[in-house]
Amino acid sequence: MAQQKLTTFARVRALEGWRAVAFSAALLERMLPNYQLFCELTEYDDGKTCRNCLDLLWESVKSPKSKINFSVQLEKVELLTPDTQDYDNFGVYPAIDAAIGLAAAVSLAKKDDLQGAVVVSKLSQGSVEAYLLASGEATEDNVKAHPLMQFEVEIQNALLDCAEQGGRPAETADALKALALEEGISNIGIDLSSDVSDDLHSDN
């Protein structure tokens, strides 16, 4: 499994331009619900600013001539990144990962950090690993064999296949987004269609 992870990151590193942005946006579709649920539980924010930023990333892929001020978006996301010192529930960690991942994708879209997609890829896998260890569902010894972690690697590789082979940006973006949302769960397994707030509220 370690070899497969290495292969995944190597493939991500090779993505360029709009393909890298679209791949990052697809991963963020599976990470942002963790942030939005955290906001819902803690009343930290309404989550709409980060959602809008992700929508603008998709727009930049589908309509390359759109004039989007990603510098302003980056400032907004950075201001809305929670601090672990302010919260005692586990939910703050995947929320931070989502916000940092969104900032990395914006930096990629701005061409400030051409390895932004690798950052998002690693953050997404890291979120899954941290969740499994914190919840007691896995240990350091067997976390890579856990079905949720294996699915994370599988979905990243499926998204890579789509990003690498896609033709037109708009069609590829739609295909990537659909693939990311197909299972109806966030990267840490939160059902996007039901109220599962207890999942991220367990630390007390």
Tab-separated table of C-alpha atoms in Angstrom:
chain	number	residue	atom	x	y	z
A	1	MET	CA	0.000	0.000	0.000
A	2	ALA	CA	2.876	2.384	0.756
A	3	GLN	CA	4.109	1.847	-2.793
A	4	GLN	CA	0.674	2.666	-4.155
A	5	LYS	CA	0.555	5.900	-2.150
A	6	LEU	CA	3.910	6.882	-3.585
A	7	THR	CA	2.623	6.145	-7.062
A	8	THR	CA	-0.493	8.243	-6.386
A	9	PHE	CA	1.527	11.264	-5.282
A	10	ALA	CA	3.918	10.865	-8.223
A	11	ARG	CA	0.943	10.952	-10.592
A	12	VAL	CA	-0.497	13.997	-8.867
A	13	ARG	CA	2.872	15.747	-9.104
A	14	ALA	CA	2.844	15.209	-12.875
A	15	LEU	CA	-0.506	16.961	-13.372
A	16	GLU	CA	-0.281	20.428	-14.886
A	17	GLY	CA	-2.479	23.446	-15.513
A	18	TRP	CA	-6.237	23.061	-15.424
A	19	ARG	CA	-5.979	19.294	-14.867
A	20	ALA	CA	-4.195	19.871	-11.559
A	21	VAL	CA	-6.760	22.478	-10.506
A	22	ALA	CA	-9.697	20.249	-11.463
A	23	PHE	CA	-8.235	17.240	-9.626
A	24	SER	CA	-7.717	19.416	-6.532
A	25	ALA	CA	-11.275	20.739	-6.724
A	26	ALA	CA	-12.627	17.192	-6.960
A	27	LEU	CA	-10.760	16.164	-3.806
A	28	LEU	CA	-12.041	19.280	-2.056
A	29	GLU	CA	-15.621	18.259	-2.875
A	30	ARG	CA	-14.940	15.317	-0.525
A	31	MET	CA	-13.148	17.438	2.116
A	32	LEU	CA	-15.288	20.573	2.310
A	33	PRO	CA	-18.320	18.814	3.875
A	34	ASN	CA	-16.126	18.152	6.923
A	35	TYR	CA	-15.530	21.901	7.184
A	36	GLN	CA	-19.200	22.711	6.676
A	37	LEU	CA	-20.278	20.244	9.348
A	38	PHE	CA	-17.729	21.713	11.757
A	39	CYS	CA	-19.175	25.177	11.059
A	40	GLU	CA	-22.674	23.871	11.655
A	41	LEU	CA	-21.724	22.302	14.993
A	42	THR	CA	-19.712	25.204	16.336
A	43	GLU	CA	-21.377	28.173	14.576
A	44	TYR	CA	-17.850	29.089	13.511
A	45	ASP	CA	-18.990	30.295	10.095
A	46	ASP	CA	-21.802	29.577	7.664
A	47	GLY	CA	-19.407	27.739	5.338
A	48	LYS	CA	-20.640	29.665	2.304
A	49	THR	CA	-17.425	31.592	1.658
A	50	CYS	CA	-15.346	28.436	1.265
A	51	ARG	CA	-18.087	26.797	-0.809
A	52	ASN	CA	-18.123	29.832	-3.097
A	53	CYS	CA	-14.338	29.691	-3.421
A	54	LEU	CA	-14.507	26.041	-4.484
A	55	ASP	CA	-17.210	26.922	-7.031
A	56	LEU	CA	-14.876	29.609	-8.425
A	57	LEU	CA	-12.102	27.032	-8.789
A	58	TRP	CA	-14.436	24.917	-10.914
A	59	GLU	CA	-15.414	28.025	-12.898
A	60	SER	CA	-11.753	28.807	-13.582
A	61	VAL	CA	-11.387	25.369	-15.156
A	62	LYS	CA	-14.636	25.427	-17.123
A	63	SER	CA	-14.428	29.082	-18.202
A	64	PRO	CA	-10.720	29.963	-18.366
A	65	LYS	CA	-11.460	33.542	-19.461
A	66	SER	CA	-13.444	34.295	-16.295
A	67	LYS	CA	-11.902	37.139	-14.329
A	68	ILE	CA	-11.599	35.753	-10.796
A	69	ASN	CA	-9.620	37.541	-8.107
A	70	PHE	CA	-8.084	34.546	-6.385
A	71	SER	CA	-5.902	36.784	-4.201
A	72	VAL	CA	-9.055	38.018	-2.465
A	73	GLN	CA	-10.380	34.451	-2.237
A	74	LEU	CA	-7.144	33.286	-0.649
A	75	GLU	CA	-7.351	36.016	1.999
A	76	LYS	CA	-10.935	35.008	2.814
A	77	VAL	CA	-10.059	31.320	3.147
A	78	GLU	CA	-7.053	32.051	5.336
A	79	LEU	CA	-9.200	34.184	7.641
A	80	LEU	CA	-11.756	31.370	7.897
A	81	THR	CA	-9.251	28.634	8.787
A	82	PRO	CA	-10.052	27.540	12.371
A	83	ASP	CA	-7.475	27.251	15.140
A	84	THR	CA	-7.105	23.996	17.095
A	85	GLN	CA	-6.560	25.948	20.315
A	86	ASP	CA	-10.101	27.273	20.175
A	87	TYR	CA	-11.880	23.901	19.982
A	88	ASP	CA	-11.772	20.646	21.893
A	89	ASN	CA	-13.632	18.415	19.436
A	90	PHE	CA	-11.976	16.340	16.729
A	91	GLY	CA	-13.977	18.043	13.980
A	92	VAL	CA	-11.624	21.010	13.938
A	93	TYR	CA	-8.856	18.892	12.380
A	94	PRO	CA	-10.578	17.782	9.144
A	95	ALA	CA	-12.024	21.311	8.938
A	96	ILE	CA	-8.520	22.778	9.031
A	97	ASP	CA	-7.321	20.244	6.453
A	98	ALA	CA	-10.152	21.295	4.128
A	99	ALA	CA	-9.383	25.003	4.548
A	100	ILE	CA	-5.643	24.529	4.036
A	101	GLY	CA	-6.371	22.333	1.013
A	102	LEU	CA	-8.643	25.008	-0.438
A	103	ALA	CA	-5.919	27.626	0.068
A	104	ALA	CA	-3.400	25.332	-1.656
A	105	ALA	CA	-5.745	24.866	-4.618
A	106	VAL	CA	-6.234	28.625	-4.890
A	107	SER	CA	-2.451	29.122	-4.816
A	108	LEU	CA	-2.249	26.550	-7.607
A	109	ALA	CA	-4.891	28.393	-9.640
A	110	LYS	CA	-2.906	31.621	-9.107
A	111	LYS	CA	0.229	29.776	-10.276
A	112	ASP	CA	1.925	30.679	-6.984
A	113	ASP	CA	2.364	27.039	-5.941
A	114	LEU	CA	2.513	24.607	-8.840
A	115	GLN	CA	2.528	21.652	-6.422
A	116	GLY	CA	-0.769	22.683	-4.828
A	117	ALA	CA	-2.474	19.500	-6.038
A	118	VAL	CA	0.062	17.383	-4.141
A	119	VAL	CA	-0.704	19.350	-0.982
A	120	VAL	CA	-4.444	18.687	-1.377
A	121	SER	CA	-3.846	15.005	-2.147
A	122	LYS	CA	-1.700	14.519	0.961
A	123	LEU	CA	-4.081	16.503	3.174
A	124	SER	CA	-7.019	14.383	2.061
A	125	GLN	CA	-5.234	11.120	2.831
A	126	GLY	CA	-3.928	12.617	6.066
A	127	SER	CA	-7.468	13.531	7.155
A	128	VAL	CA	-8.593	9.951	6.661
A	129	GLU	CA	-5.637	8.556	8.590
A	130	ALA	CA	-6.099	11.002	11.485
A	131	TYR	CA	-9.821	10.237	11.679
A	132	LEU	CA	-9.286	6.477	11.741
A	133	LEU	CA	-6.612	6.742	14.449
A	134	ALA	CA	-8.592	9.218	16.574
A	135	SER	CA	-11.785	7.170	16.365
A	136	GLY	CA	-9.980	3.973	17.292
A	137	GLU	CA	-11.089	2.288	14.079
A	138	ALA	CA	-7.470	1.650	13.128
A	139	THR	CA	-3.962	1.689	14.574
A	140	GLU	CA	-0.671	2.901	13.113
A	141	ASP	CA	0.006	-0.710	12.118
A	142	ASN	CA	-3.169	-1.346	10.143
A	143	VAL	CA	-4.513	2.079	9.117
A	144	LYS	CA	-3.396	1.678	5.498
A	145	ALA	CA	-5.399	-1.540	5.226
A	146	HIS	CA	-8.619	0.009	6.560
A	147	PRO	CA	-11.410	0.071	3.924
A	148	LEU	CA	-11.871	3.843	4.271
A	149	MET	CA	-8.172	4.489	3.625
A	150	GLN	CA	-8.107	2.014	0.768
A	151	PHE	CA	-11.128	3.725	-0.743
A	152	GLU	CA	-9.377	7.096	-0.410
A	153	VAL	CA	-6.423	5.810	-2.435
A	154	GLU	CA	-8.778	4.194	-4.973
A	155	ILE	CA	-10.833	7.354	-5.470
A	156	GLN	CA	-7.701	9.478	-5.868
A	157	ASN	CA	-6.432	7.122	-8.549
A	158	ALA	CA	-9.831	7.086	-10.274
A	159	LEU	CA	-9.843	10.894	-10.250
A	160	LEU	CA	-6.296	10.870	-11.625
A	161	ASP	CA	-7.382	8.570	-14.455
A	162	CYS	CA	-10.181	10.999	-15.286
A	163	ALA	CA	-7.979	14.099	-15.047
A	164	GLU	CA	-5.187	12.582	-17.128
A	165	GLN	CA	-7.436	11.207	-19.859
A	166	GLY	CA	-10.009	13.993	-20.030
A	167	GLY	CA	-10.270	16.027	-23.205
A	168	ARG	CA	-12.122	19.301	-22.863
A	169	PRO	CA	-11.729	21.109	-19.532
A	170	ALA	CA	-15.458	21.712	-18.928
A	171	GLU	CA	-16.476	18.121	-19.629
A	172	THR	CA	-13.571	16.745	-17.611
A	173	ALA	CA	-14.458	19.010	-14.680
A	174	ASP	CA	-18.067	17.772	-14.703
A	175	ALA	CA	-16.892	14.159	-14.828
A	176	LEU	CA	-14.447	14.693	-11.946
A	177	LYS	CA	-17.051	16.383	-9.766
A	178	ALA	CA	-19.590	13.634	-10.420
A	179	LEU	CA	-17.010	10.961	-9.601
A	180	ALA	CA	-16.038	12.704	-6.359
A	181	LEU	CA	-19.649	12.931	-5.196
A	182	GLU	CA	-20.759	9.518	-6.478
A	183	GLU	CA	-20.573	7.688	-3.127
A	184	GLY	CA	-22.326	10.479	-1.241
A	185	ILE	CA	-19.748	10.553	1.547
A	186	SER	CA	-16.949	12.875	2.575
A	187	ASN	CA	-13.395	11.555	2.590
A	188	ILE	CA	-13.745	10.551	6.267
A	189	GLY	CA	-17.012	8.742	5.615
A	190	ILE	CA	-19.588	11.329	6.644
A	191	ASP	CA	-22.895	10.741	4.881
A	192	LEU	CA	-23.650	13.921	2.968
A	193	SER	CA	-27.378	13.282	2.919
A	194	SER	CA	-28.118	12.850	6.628
A	195	ASP	CA	-27.406	14.426	9.981
A	196	VAL	CA	-24.377	12.715	11.427
A	197	SER	CA	-23.089	15.532	13.602
A	198	ASP	CA	-22.267	13.103	16.404
A	199	ASP	CA	-19.431	11.699	14.296
A	200	LEU	CA	-17.338	14.826	14.683
A	201	HIS	CA	-18.481	15.857	18.137
A	202	SER	CA	-16.860	13.017	20.031
A	203	ASP	CA	-14.079	14.168	22.246
A	204	ASN	CA	-15.916	14.830	25.474
